[in-house]
PDB file of C-alpha atoms in Angstrom:
ATOM      1  CA  MET A  30     179.483   0.084  65.827  1.00  0.00           C
ATOM      2  CA  ARG A  31     178.114  -2.051  68.603  1.00  0.00           C
ATOM      3  CA  GLY A  32     175.189   0.248  69.047  1.00  0.00           C
ATOM      4  CA  VAL A  33     174.352   0.068  65.350  1.00  0.00           C
ATOM      5  CA  ILE A  34     174.439  -3.732  65.333  1.00  0.00           C
ATOM      6  CA  ALA A  35     172.334  -3.927  68.490  1.00  0.00           C
ATOM      7  CA  THR A  36     169.771  -1.629  66.905  1.00  0.00           C
ATOM      8  CA  LEU A  37     169.700  -3.725  63.753  1.00  0.00           C
ATOM      9  CA  VAL A  38     169.276  -6.972  65.685  1.00  0.00           C
ATOM     10  CA  ALA A  39     166.533  -5.453  67.795  1.00  0.00           C
ATOM     11  CA  PHE A  40     164.783  -4.203  64.674  1.00  0.00           C
ATOM     12  CA  ILE A  41     164.945  -7.577  62.927  1.00  0.00           C
ATOM     13  CA  VAL A  42     163.726  -9.475  65.971  1.00  0.00           C
ATOM     14  CA  LEU A  43     160.872  -7.091  66.661  1.00  0.00           C
ATOM     15  CA  TYR A  44     159.871  -6.992  62.992  1.00  0.00           C
ATOM     16  CA  THR A  45     159.740 -10.786  62.854  1.00  0.00           C
ATOM     17  CA  LEU A  46     157.637 -10.902  65.996  1.00  0.00           C
ATOM     18  CA  ALA A  47     155.268  -8.248  64.733  1.00  0.00           C
ATOM     19  CA  TYR A  48     154.958 -10.028  61.384  1.00  0.00           C
ATOM     20  CA  THR A  49     154.066 -13.386  62.859  1.00  0.00           C
ATOM     21  CA  TYR A  50     152.161 -12.355  65.962  1.00  0.00           C
ATOM     22  CA  PRO A  51     148.540 -13.548  65.828  1.00  0.00           C
ATOM     23  CA  SER A  52     146.597 -10.357  65.350  1.00  0.00           C
ATOM     24  CA  PRO A  53     142.859  -9.676  65.225  1.00  0.00           C
ATOM     25  CA  LYS A  54     141.444 -10.453  61.792  1.00  0.00           C
ATOM     26  CA  THR A  55     141.095  -7.070  60.212  1.00  0.00           C
ATOM     27  CA  ASN A  56     143.117  -7.169  57.020  1.00  0.00           C
ATOM     28  CA  THR A  57     142.143  -8.391  53.567  1.00  0.00           C
ATOM     29  CA  PHE A  58     144.090 -11.523  54.105  1.00  0.00           C
ATOM     30  CA  ALA A  59     141.970 -12.444  57.115  1.00  0.00           C
ATOM     31  CA  THR A  60     138.827 -11.836  55.092  1.00  0.00           C
ATOM     32  CA  LEU A  61     140.074 -14.276  52.498  1.00  0.00           C
ATOM     33  CA  LYS A  62     140.705 -16.850  55.186  1.00  0.00           C
ATOM     34  CA  GLU A  63     137.259 -16.335  56.614  1.00  0.00           C
ATOM     35  CA  GLU A  64     135.777 -16.873  53.183  1.00  0.00           C
ATOM     36  CA  ARG A  65     137.770 -20.034  52.841  1.00  0.00           C
ATOM     37  CA  ASN A  66     136.381 -21.294  56.136  1.00  0.00           C
ATOM     38  CA  LEU A  67     132.846 -20.564  55.006  1.00  0.00           C
ATOM     39  CA  GLU A  68     133.431 -22.273  51.674  1.00  0.00           C
ATOM     40  CA  THR A  69     134.962 -25.333  53.252  1.00  0.00           C
ATOM     41  CA  ILE A  70     132.021 -25.625  55.620  1.00  0.00           C
ATOM     42  CA  ALA A  71     129.524 -25.099  52.814  1.00  0.00           C
ATOM     43  CA  THR A  72     131.220 -27.824  50.768  1.00  0.00           C
ATOM     44  CA  TRP A  73     131.228 -30.233  53.681  1.00  0.00           C
ATOM     45  CA  ILE A  74     127.512 -29.684  54.270  1.00  0.00           C
ATOM     46  CA  MET A  75     126.587 -29.894  50.582  1.00  0.00           C
ATOM     47  CA  PHE A  76     128.319 -33.239  50.109  1.00  0.00           C
ATOM     48  CA  ARG A  77     126.697 -34.833  53.139  1.00  0.00           C
ATOM     49  CA  ALA A  78     123.302 -33.241  53.606  1.00  0.00           C
ATOM     50  CA  SER A  79     120.113 -34.027  51.784  1.00  0.00           C
ATOM     51  CA  CYS A  80     116.996 -31.928  51.681  1.00  0.00           C
ATOM     52  CA  ASN A  81     115.518 -33.603  54.754  1.00  0.00           C
ATOM     53  CA  ASP A  82     118.429 -33.578  57.164  1.00  0.00           C
ATOM     54  CA  VAL A  83     120.221 -30.341  56.250  1.00  0.00           C
ATOM     55  CA  ASP A  84     119.193 -28.696  59.517  1.00  0.00           C
ATOM     56  CA  SER A  85     121.005 -31.260  61.602  1.00  0.00           C
ATOM     57  CA  TYR A  86     124.156 -30.706  59.533  1.00  0.00           C
ATOM     58  CA  LEU A  87     123.942 -26.939  59.921  1.00  0.00           C
ATOM     59  CA  GLU A  88     123.536 -27.477  63.631  1.00  0.00           C
ATOM     60  CA  ALA A  89     126.533 -29.778  63.697  1.00  0.00           C
ATOM     61  CA  VAL A  90     128.835 -27.039  62.398  1.00  0.00           C
ATOM     62  CA  ASN A  91     127.330 -24.382  64.688  1.00  0.00           C
ATOM     63  CA  ALA A  92     125.919 -22.398  61.808  1.00  0.00           C
ATOM     64  CA  SER A  93     123.130 -19.927  62.451  1.00  0.00           C
ATOM     65  CA  THR A  94     120.698 -18.153  60.181  1.00  0.00           C
ATOM     66  CA  PRO A  95     122.409 -15.253  58.394  1.00  0.00           C
ATOM     67  CA  LEU A  96     123.326 -12.484  60.813  1.00  0.00           C
ATOM     68  CA  PRO A  97     124.175  -8.875  59.998  1.00  0.00           C
ATOM     69  CA  ASN A  98     127.893  -8.039  60.255  1.00  0.00           C
ATOM     70  CA  ALA A  99     128.835 -11.705  60.224  1.00  0.00           C
ATOM     71  CA  PRO A 100     130.421 -13.687  57.407  1.00  0.00           C
ATOM     72  CA  THR A 101     127.726 -15.468  55.460  1.00  0.00           C
ATOM     73  CA  GLY A 102     127.878 -18.531  53.258  1.00  0.00           C
ATOM     74  CA  ALA A 103     125.329 -20.346  51.152  1.00  0.00           C
ATOM     75  CA  ILE A 104     124.644 -23.957  50.315  1.00  0.00           C
ATOM     76  CA  LEU A 105     122.698 -25.483  47.467  1.00  0.00           C
ATOM     77  CA  LEU A 106     120.292 -28.386  47.852  1.00  0.00           C
ATOM     78  CA  TRP A 107     117.970 -30.099  45.432  1.00  0.00           C
ATOM     79  CA  CYS A 108     114.512 -30.506  46.928  1.00  0.00           C
ATOM     80  CA  ASN A 109     111.730 -31.938  44.755  1.00  0.00           C
ATOM     81  CA  ASP A 110     113.511 -31.069  41.519  1.00  0.00           C
ATOM     82  CA  THR A 111     114.074 -27.476  42.578  1.00  0.00           C
ATOM     83  CA  PRO A 112     117.359 -25.906  43.597  1.00  0.00           C
ATOM     84  CA  VAL A 113     117.083 -24.513  47.118  1.00  0.00           C
ATOM     85  CA  VAL A 114     119.608 -22.117  48.600  1.00  0.00           C
ATOM     86  CA  ARG A 115     120.157 -21.938  52.332  1.00  0.00           C
ATOM     87  CA  GLY A 116     122.228 -19.166  53.814  1.00  0.00           C
ATOM     88  CA  PHE A 117     124.096 -19.447  57.073  1.00  0.00           C
ATOM     89  CA  SER A 118     126.368 -17.457  59.312  1.00  0.00           C
ATOM     90  CA  TRP A 119     129.355 -18.832  61.040  1.00  0.00           C
ATOM     91  CA  SER A 120     131.940 -17.348  63.312  1.00  0.00           C
ATOM     92  CA  PRO A 121     135.051 -19.072  64.578  1.00  0.00           C
TER      93      PRO A 121
ATOM     94  CA  MET B  27     188.079 -10.218  65.162  1.00  0.00           C
ATOM     95  CA  LYS B  28     185.319  -8.869  67.342  1.00  0.00           C
ATOM     96  CA  LYS B  29     183.859  -7.050  64.373  1.00  0.00           C
ATOM     97  CA  ARG B  30     183.617 -10.202  62.282  1.00  0.00           C
ATOM     98  CA  LYS B  31     181.814 -12.055  65.080  1.00  0.00           C
ATOM     99  CA  GLY B  32     179.315  -9.254  65.284  1.00  0.00           C
ATOM    100  CA  VAL B  33     178.639  -9.404  61.546  1.00  0.00           C
ATOM    101  CA  ILE B  34     178.197 -13.191  61.639  1.00  0.00           C
ATOM    102  CA  ALA B  35     175.755 -12.904  64.525  1.00  0.00           C
ATOM    103  CA  LEU B  36     173.834 -10.229  62.676  1.00  0.00           C
ATOM    104  CA  LEU B  37     173.671 -12.372  59.550  1.00  0.00           C
ATOM    105  CA  ALA B  38     172.456 -15.350  61.576  1.00  0.00           C
ATOM    106  CA  VAL B  39     169.681 -13.306  63.147  1.00  0.00           C
ATOM    107  CA  ALA B  40     168.614 -11.925  59.780  1.00  0.00           C
ATOM    108  CA  LEU B  41     168.560 -15.361  58.174  1.00  0.00           C
ATOM    109  CA  LEU B  42     166.562 -16.845  61.043  1.00  0.00           C
ATOM    110  CA  SER B  43     164.112 -14.003  60.791  1.00  0.00           C
ATOM    111  CA  LEU B  44     163.699 -14.573  57.060  1.00  0.00           C
ATOM    112  CA  ALA B  45     163.202 -18.286  57.638  1.00  0.00           C
ATOM    113  CA  VAL B  46     160.491 -17.708  60.227  1.00  0.00           C
ATOM    114  CA  MET B  47     158.661 -15.226  58.023  1.00  0.00           C
ATOM    115  CA  GLN B  48     158.942 -17.468  54.978  1.00  0.00           C
ATOM    116  CA  ARG B  49     157.447 -20.386  56.858  1.00  0.00           C
ATOM    117  CA  TYR B  50     154.644 -18.248  58.196  1.00  0.00           C
ATOM    118  CA  ARG B  51     153.830 -16.928  54.750  1.00  0.00           C
ATOM    119  CA  SER B  52     153.836 -20.254  52.940  1.00  0.00           C
ATOM    120  CA  THR B  53     151.358 -21.882  55.359  1.00  0.00           C
ATOM    121  CA  ALA B  54     149.099 -18.857  55.085  1.00  0.00           C
ATOM    122  CA  GLU B  55     149.166 -18.872  51.285  1.00  0.00           C
ATOM    123  CA  LEU B  56     148.290 -22.543  51.085  1.00  0.00           C
ATOM    124  CA  ARG B  57     145.040 -21.886  52.832  1.00  0.00           C
ATOM    125  CA  VAL B  58     143.849 -19.250  50.414  1.00  0.00           C
ATOM    126  CA  LEU B  59     144.053 -21.718  47.547  1.00  0.00           C
ATOM    127  CA  TYR B  60     140.883 -23.378  48.775  1.00  0.00           C
ATOM    128  CA  ALA B  61     138.769 -20.395  47.757  1.00  0.00           C
ATOM    129  CA  GLY B  62     135.988 -21.369  45.381  1.00  0.00           C
ATOM    130  CA  GLU B  63     135.472 -24.955  46.380  1.00  0.00           C
ATOM    131  CA  ASN B  64     131.844 -24.328  47.310  1.00  0.00           C
ATOM    132  CA  VAL B  65     131.058 -23.477  43.681  1.00  0.00           C
ATOM    133  CA  TYR B  66     132.541 -26.761  42.504  1.00  0.00           C
ATOM    134  CA  ALA B  67     130.544 -28.478  45.237  1.00  0.00           C
ATOM    135  CA  MET B  68     127.381 -26.910  43.804  1.00  0.00           C
ATOM    136  CA  PHE B  69     128.158 -28.464  40.420  1.00  0.00           C
ATOM    137  CA  LEU B  70     128.880 -31.831  41.981  1.00  0.00           C
ATOM    138  CA  VAL B  71     125.709 -31.996  44.080  1.00  0.00           C
ATOM    139  CA  THR B  72     123.815 -31.076  40.925  1.00  0.00           C
ATOM    140  CA  ALA B  73     125.529 -34.012  39.229  1.00  0.00           C
ATOM    141  CA  ARG B  74     124.401 -36.253  42.086  1.00  0.00           C
ATOM    142  CA  TYR B  75     120.853 -34.974  41.676  1.00  0.00           C
ATOM    143  CA  SER B  76     120.937 -35.665  37.941  1.00  0.00           C
ATOM    144  CA  CYS B  77     122.245 -39.148  38.624  1.00  0.00           C
ATOM    145  CA  ALA B  78     119.483 -39.850  41.150  1.00  0.00           C
ATOM    146  CA  ARG B  79     116.576 -38.444  39.170  1.00  0.00           C
ATOM    147  CA  LYS B  80     117.949 -39.246  35.716  1.00  0.00           C
ATOM    148  CA  THR B  81     117.395 -35.647  34.644  1.00  0.00           C
ATOM    149  CA  ASP B  82     119.411 -33.767  32.094  1.00  0.00           C
ATOM    150  CA  PHE B  83     122.568 -32.398  33.687  1.00  0.00           C
ATOM    151  CA  GLN B  84     122.843 -29.353  31.414  1.00  0.00           C
ATOM    152  CA  ASP B  85     119.274 -28.295  32.207  1.00  0.00           C
ATOM    153  CA  SER B  86     119.923 -28.585  35.930  1.00  0.00           C
ATOM    154  CA  VAL B  87     123.135 -26.617  35.660  1.00  0.00           C
ATOM    155  CA  LYS B  88     121.232 -23.856  33.844  1.00  0.00           C
ATOM    156  CA  LYS B  89     118.944 -23.510  36.841  1.00  0.00           C
ATOM    157  CA  ILE B  90     121.853 -22.699  39.137  1.00  0.00           C
ATOM    158  CA  GLU B  91     124.033 -20.663  36.791  1.00  0.00           C
ATOM    159  CA  ASN B  92     123.342 -17.387  38.604  1.00  0.00           C
ATOM    160  CA  LEU B  93     124.679 -19.023  41.786  1.00  0.00           C
ATOM    161  CA  THR B  94     127.855 -20.329  40.239  1.00  0.00           C
ATOM    162  CA  PHE B  95     128.632 -17.229  38.167  1.00  0.00           C
ATOM    163  CA  PRO B  96     131.341 -16.482  36.993  1.00  0.00           C
ATOM    164  CA  LEU B  97     132.316 -20.134  36.975  1.00  0.00           C
ATOM    165  CA  SER B  98     130.540 -22.169  34.321  1.00  0.00           C
ATOM    166  CA  ILE B  99     130.845 -25.546  32.667  1.00  0.00           C
ATOM    167  CA  ASN B 100     132.533 -25.746  29.295  1.00  0.00           C
ATOM    168  CA  HIS B 101     131.795 -29.382  28.723  1.00  0.00           C
ATOM    169  CA  SER B 102     131.213 -32.489  30.782  1.00  0.00           C
ATOM    170  CA  LEU B 103     131.730 -36.202  30.389  1.00  0.00           C
ATOM    171  CA  ILE B 104     128.837 -38.236  31.733  1.00  0.00           C
ATOM    172  CA  ASP B 105     128.719 -41.955  32.265  1.00  0.00           C
ATOM    173  CA  ASP B 106     125.577 -43.406  33.776  1.00  0.00           C
ATOM    174  CA  TYR B 107     124.491 -47.007  33.724  1.00  0.00           C
ATOM    175  CA  GLU B 108     122.709 -49.549  35.827  1.00  0.00           C
ATOM    176  CA  ASP B 109     122.413 -53.295  35.591  1.00  0.00           C
ATOM    177  CA  PHE B 110     120.396 -55.208  38.153  1.00  0.00           C
ATOM    178  CA  GLY B 111     120.445 -59.006  38.282  1.00  0.00           C
ATOM    179  CA  ILE B 112     119.707 -61.669  40.843  1.00  0.00           C
ATOM    180  CA  THR B 113     123.306 -62.486  41.660  1.00  0.00           C
ATOM    181  CA  GLU B 114     124.780 -59.045  41.304  1.00  0.00           C
ATOM    182  CA  GLY B 115     123.949 -55.550  40.260  1.00  0.00           C
ATOM    183  CA  LYS B 116     125.407 -52.127  39.896  1.00  0.00           C
ATOM    184  CA  LYS B 117     124.448 -48.512  39.645  1.00  0.00           C
ATOM    185  CA  TYR B 118     127.245 -46.315  38.410  1.00  0.00           C
ATOM    186  CA  CYS B 119     127.421 -42.617  37.630  1.00  0.00           C
ATOM    187  CA  SER B 120     130.433 -40.591  36.690  1.00  0.00           C
ATOM    188  CA  TYR B 121     130.356 -36.880  35.977  1.00  0.00           C
ATOM    189  CA  VAL B 122     133.527 -35.076  35.030  1.00  0.00           C
ATOM    190  CA  ILE B 123     133.100 -31.365  34.499  1.00  0.00           C
ATOM    191  CA  PHE B 124     135.476 -28.969  32.793  1.00  0.00           C
ATOM    192  CA  THR B 125     135.038 -25.310  33.650  1.00  0.00           C
ATOM    193  CA  ASN B 126     135.547 -22.117  31.713  1.00  0.00           C
ATOM    194  CA  ILE B 127     138.738 -21.420  33.650  1.00  0.00           C
ATOM    195  CA  GLY B 128     140.326 -24.717  32.703  1.00  0.00           C
ATOM    196  CA  THR B 129     139.829 -26.627  35.938  1.00  0.00           C
ATOM    197  CA  SER B 130     138.006 -29.896  36.327  1.00  0.00           C
ATOM    198  CA  ALA B 131     136.080 -31.612  39.079  1.00  0.00           C
ATOM    199  CA  SER B 132     134.339 -34.934  39.230  1.00  0.00           C
ATOM    200  CA  PHE B 133     131.598 -36.868  40.965  1.00  0.00           C
ATOM    201  CA  GLU B 134     131.411 -40.620  40.989  1.00  0.00           C
ATOM    202  CA  LEU B 135     128.711 -42.810  42.451  1.00  0.00           C
ATOM    203  CA  ASN B 136     129.165 -46.533  42.754  1.00  0.00           C
ATOM    204  CA  TYR B 137     126.493 -48.725  44.354  1.00  0.00           C
ATOM    205  CA  THR B 138     126.884 -52.461  44.024  1.00  0.00           C
ATOM    206  CA  TYR B 139     125.370 -55.582  45.501  1.00  0.00           C
ATOM    207  CA  ARG B 140     126.424 -59.210  45.253  1.00  0.00           C
ATOM    208  CA  LEU B 141     124.674 -62.389  46.317  1.00  0.00           C
ATOM    209  CA  ILE B 142     126.881 -64.193  48.785  1.00  0.00           C
ATOM    210  CA  GLY B 143     124.561 -66.904  50.072  1.00  0.00           C
ATOM    211  CA  PHE B 144     121.275 -68.058  51.508  1.00  0.00           C
ATOM    212  CA  ARG B 145     120.126 -68.587  55.032  1.00  0.00           C
ATOM    213  CA  ASN B 146     117.530 -71.097  56.082  1.00  0.00           C
ATOM    214  CA  ASP B 147     115.901 -70.292  59.363  1.00  0.00           C
ATOM    215  CA  ILE B 148     115.219 -73.736  60.777  1.00  0.00           C
ATOM    216  CA  GLY B 149     112.610 -72.519  63.232  1.00  0.00           C
ATOM    217  CA  THR B 150     110.330 -70.846  60.693  1.00  0.00           C
ATOM    218  CA  GLY B 151     111.494 -72.528  57.507  1.00  0.00           C
ATOM    219  CA  ARG B 152     111.984 -69.124  55.974  1.00  0.00           C
ATOM    220  CA  ILE B 153     114.724 -68.716  53.398  1.00  0.00           C
ATOM    221  CA  THR B 154     116.496 -65.413  52.942  1.00  0.00           C
ATOM    222  CA  ARG B 155     119.036 -64.263  50.408  1.00  0.00           C
ATOM    223  CA  ILE B 156     122.155 -62.594  51.746  1.00  0.00           C
ATOM    224  CA  TYR B 157     123.610 -59.751  49.730  1.00  0.00           C
ATOM    225  CA  PHE B 158     126.784 -57.828  50.245  1.00  0.00           C
ATOM    226  CA  VAL B 159     126.088 -54.159  49.540  1.00  0.00           C
ATOM    227  CA  GLU B 160     128.622 -51.443  48.898  1.00  0.00           C
ATOM    228  CA  ALA B 161     127.698 -47.802  48.341  1.00  0.00           C
ATOM    229  CA  GLN B 162     130.176 -45.013  47.823  1.00  0.00           C
ATOM    230  CA  GLN B 163     130.259 -41.525  46.439  1.00  0.00           C
ATOM    231  CA  LYS B 164     133.489 -39.860  45.421  1.00  0.00           C
ATOM    232  CA  PHE B 165     134.120 -36.173  44.995  1.00  0.00           C
ATOM    233  CA  LYS B 166     137.216 -34.662  43.473  1.00  0.00           C
ATOM    234  CA  LEU B 167     137.735 -30.930  43.794  1.00  0.00           C
ATOM    235  CA  PRO B 168     140.538 -29.141  41.972  1.00  0.00           C
ATOM    236  CA  GLN B 169     141.683 -27.542  45.241  1.00  0.00           C
ATOM    237  CA  TYR B 170     142.567 -30.887  46.786  1.00  0.00           C
ATOM    238  CA  ASP B 171     144.890 -33.524  45.427  1.00  0.00           C
ATOM    239  CA  TYR B 172     142.869 -36.278  47.038  1.00  0.00           C
ATOM    240  CA  VAL B 173     139.382 -37.659  46.514  1.00  0.00           C
ATOM    241  CA  ILE B 174     136.684 -37.199  49.145  1.00  0.00           C
ATOM    242  CA  VAL B 175     134.950 -40.531  49.670  1.00  0.00           C
ATOM    243  CA  LEU B 176     131.555 -40.793  51.262  1.00  0.00           C
ATOM    244  CA  ASP B 177     130.147 -44.111  52.485  1.00  0.00           C
ATOM    245  CA  VAL B 178     126.422 -44.035  51.948  1.00  0.00           C
ATOM    246  CA  ASN B 179     123.640 -45.719  53.887  1.00  0.00           C
ATOM    247  CA  LEU B 180     120.977 -47.349  51.755  1.00  0.00           C
ATOM    248  CA  THR B 181     117.485 -47.884  53.120  1.00  0.00           C
ATOM    249  CA  PRO B 182     115.610 -50.959  51.881  1.00  0.00           C
ATOM    250  CA  ASN B 183     111.869 -50.676  51.215  1.00  0.00           C
ATOM    251  CA  CYS B 184     111.156 -54.353  51.798  1.00  0.00           C
ATOM    252  CA  GLU B 185     111.151 -56.722  54.715  1.00  0.00           C
ATOM    253  CA  ASN B 186     114.804 -57.101  55.581  1.00  0.00           C
ATOM    254  CA  ILE B 187     117.493 -57.679  58.117  1.00  0.00           C
ATOM    255  CA  VAL B 188     120.433 -55.305  57.926  1.00  0.00           C
ATOM    256  CA  ASN B 189     123.581 -56.766  59.403  1.00  0.00           C
ATOM    257  CA  GLY B 190     126.364 -54.588  60.688  1.00  0.00           C
ATOM    258  CA  ASP B 191     128.981 -56.038  58.357  1.00  0.00           C
ATOM    259  CA  GLY B 192     127.575 -54.537  55.154  1.00  0.00           C
ATOM    260  CA  THR B 193     125.303 -57.449  54.327  1.00  0.00           C
ATOM    261  CA  ILE B 194     121.549 -57.443  54.029  1.00  0.00           C
ATOM    262  CA  GLU B 195     119.118 -60.350  54.130  1.00  0.00           C
ATOM    263  CA  ILE B 196     115.923 -60.223  52.107  1.00  0.00           C
ATOM    264  CA  PRO B 197     113.254 -62.864  51.632  1.00  0.00           C
ATOM    265  CA  LEU B 198     113.443 -65.240  48.714  1.00  0.00           C
ATOM    266  CA  GLY B 199     111.210 -64.203  45.829  1.00  0.00           C
ATOM    267  CA  THR B 200     110.651 -60.603  46.904  1.00  0.00           C
ATOM    268  CA  SER B 201     112.151 -57.726  45.023  1.00  0.00           C
ATOM    269  CA  CYS B 202     113.680 -54.935  47.019  1.00  0.00           C
ATOM    270  CA  VAL B 203     114.606 -51.345  46.346  1.00  0.00           C
ATOM    271  CA  LEU B 204     117.501 -49.810  48.246  1.00  0.00           C
ATOM    272  CA  ARG B 205     117.421 -46.044  48.323  1.00  0.00           C
ATOM    273  CA  ASP B 206     119.842 -43.400  49.531  1.00  0.00           C
ATOM    274  CA  LYS B 207     118.686 -40.104  51.004  1.00  0.00           C
ATOM    275  CA  TRP B 208     119.246 -38.222  47.747  1.00  0.00           C
ATOM    276  CA  GLY B 209     116.929 -40.498  45.822  1.00  0.00           C
ATOM    277  CA  THR B 210     119.329 -42.821  44.018  1.00  0.00           C
ATOM    278  CA  GLU B 211     117.924 -46.328  43.914  1.00  0.00           C
ATOM    279  CA  ILE B 212     119.182 -49.799  43.257  1.00  0.00           C
ATOM    280  CA  LEU B 213     116.773 -52.634  42.679  1.00  0.00           C
ATOM    281  CA  ILE B 214     117.348 -56.211  43.723  1.00  0.00           C
ATOM    282  CA  PRO B 215     114.922 -58.278  41.645  1.00  0.00           C
ATOM    283  CA  GLY B 216     112.805 -60.957  43.266  1.00  0.00           C
ATOM    284  CA  GLY B 217     113.406 -63.626  40.660  1.00  0.00           C
ATOM    285  CA  GLY B 218     111.258 -66.640  39.949  1.00  0.00           C
TER     286      GLY B 218
END
């Protein structure tokens, strides 16, 4: 009986630890979070930046030009009555 | 007796474990809700552009519809007026958009100025008018339950003294245009 309970307790404790342990971002859920980060950054830049100073804002959030194998976001600006899209890469 | 203690301990461990996992999951789920805010932001910066350039909002939205797909605007409520006088003036824009998925977002721009006095420079005999200027933009995204407020800097195109406390001094009899970096302008008339 004791052995069974000990096994159960060990299982529950280990399962909880495994469930909450910070793991490398490989699952779908992590991808969603990464997208959220990109979208939040894109929103922040879009609200504050104008056509002339967008580069300084991209620099401020450590964004780079789009890189292969890196999450990529896009922002929209209006320059001289034309919508302009700027892509950027960002990694935490 | 010993058996019951063991069962209680086991139950306690299981409950604690559930509590920890529940807490972990709820914080993680909250974050995912923010997905999509960049698309709303695209609509709202387009609203700001329409407000600045006085262009048709629907036409501008059409130009970006391949970016915002599948989200689109069902209808929008637009309020845009300006009234510039010597003693006070206002530029106001309000865009509330309703999307095809039943959410709504809004952009509000409120630039005001108010004459609060004159200053006579005894040395030069020059008289300036002192205005108190306020400029704010407000963004409301459906993902957040609060409004994002942006304090905006306006650049005057006339001879001026900008004080740190939100007031600006401009010469008597000269009109002055204050402009933000997105092109929205307010005009302080020169008067007679």
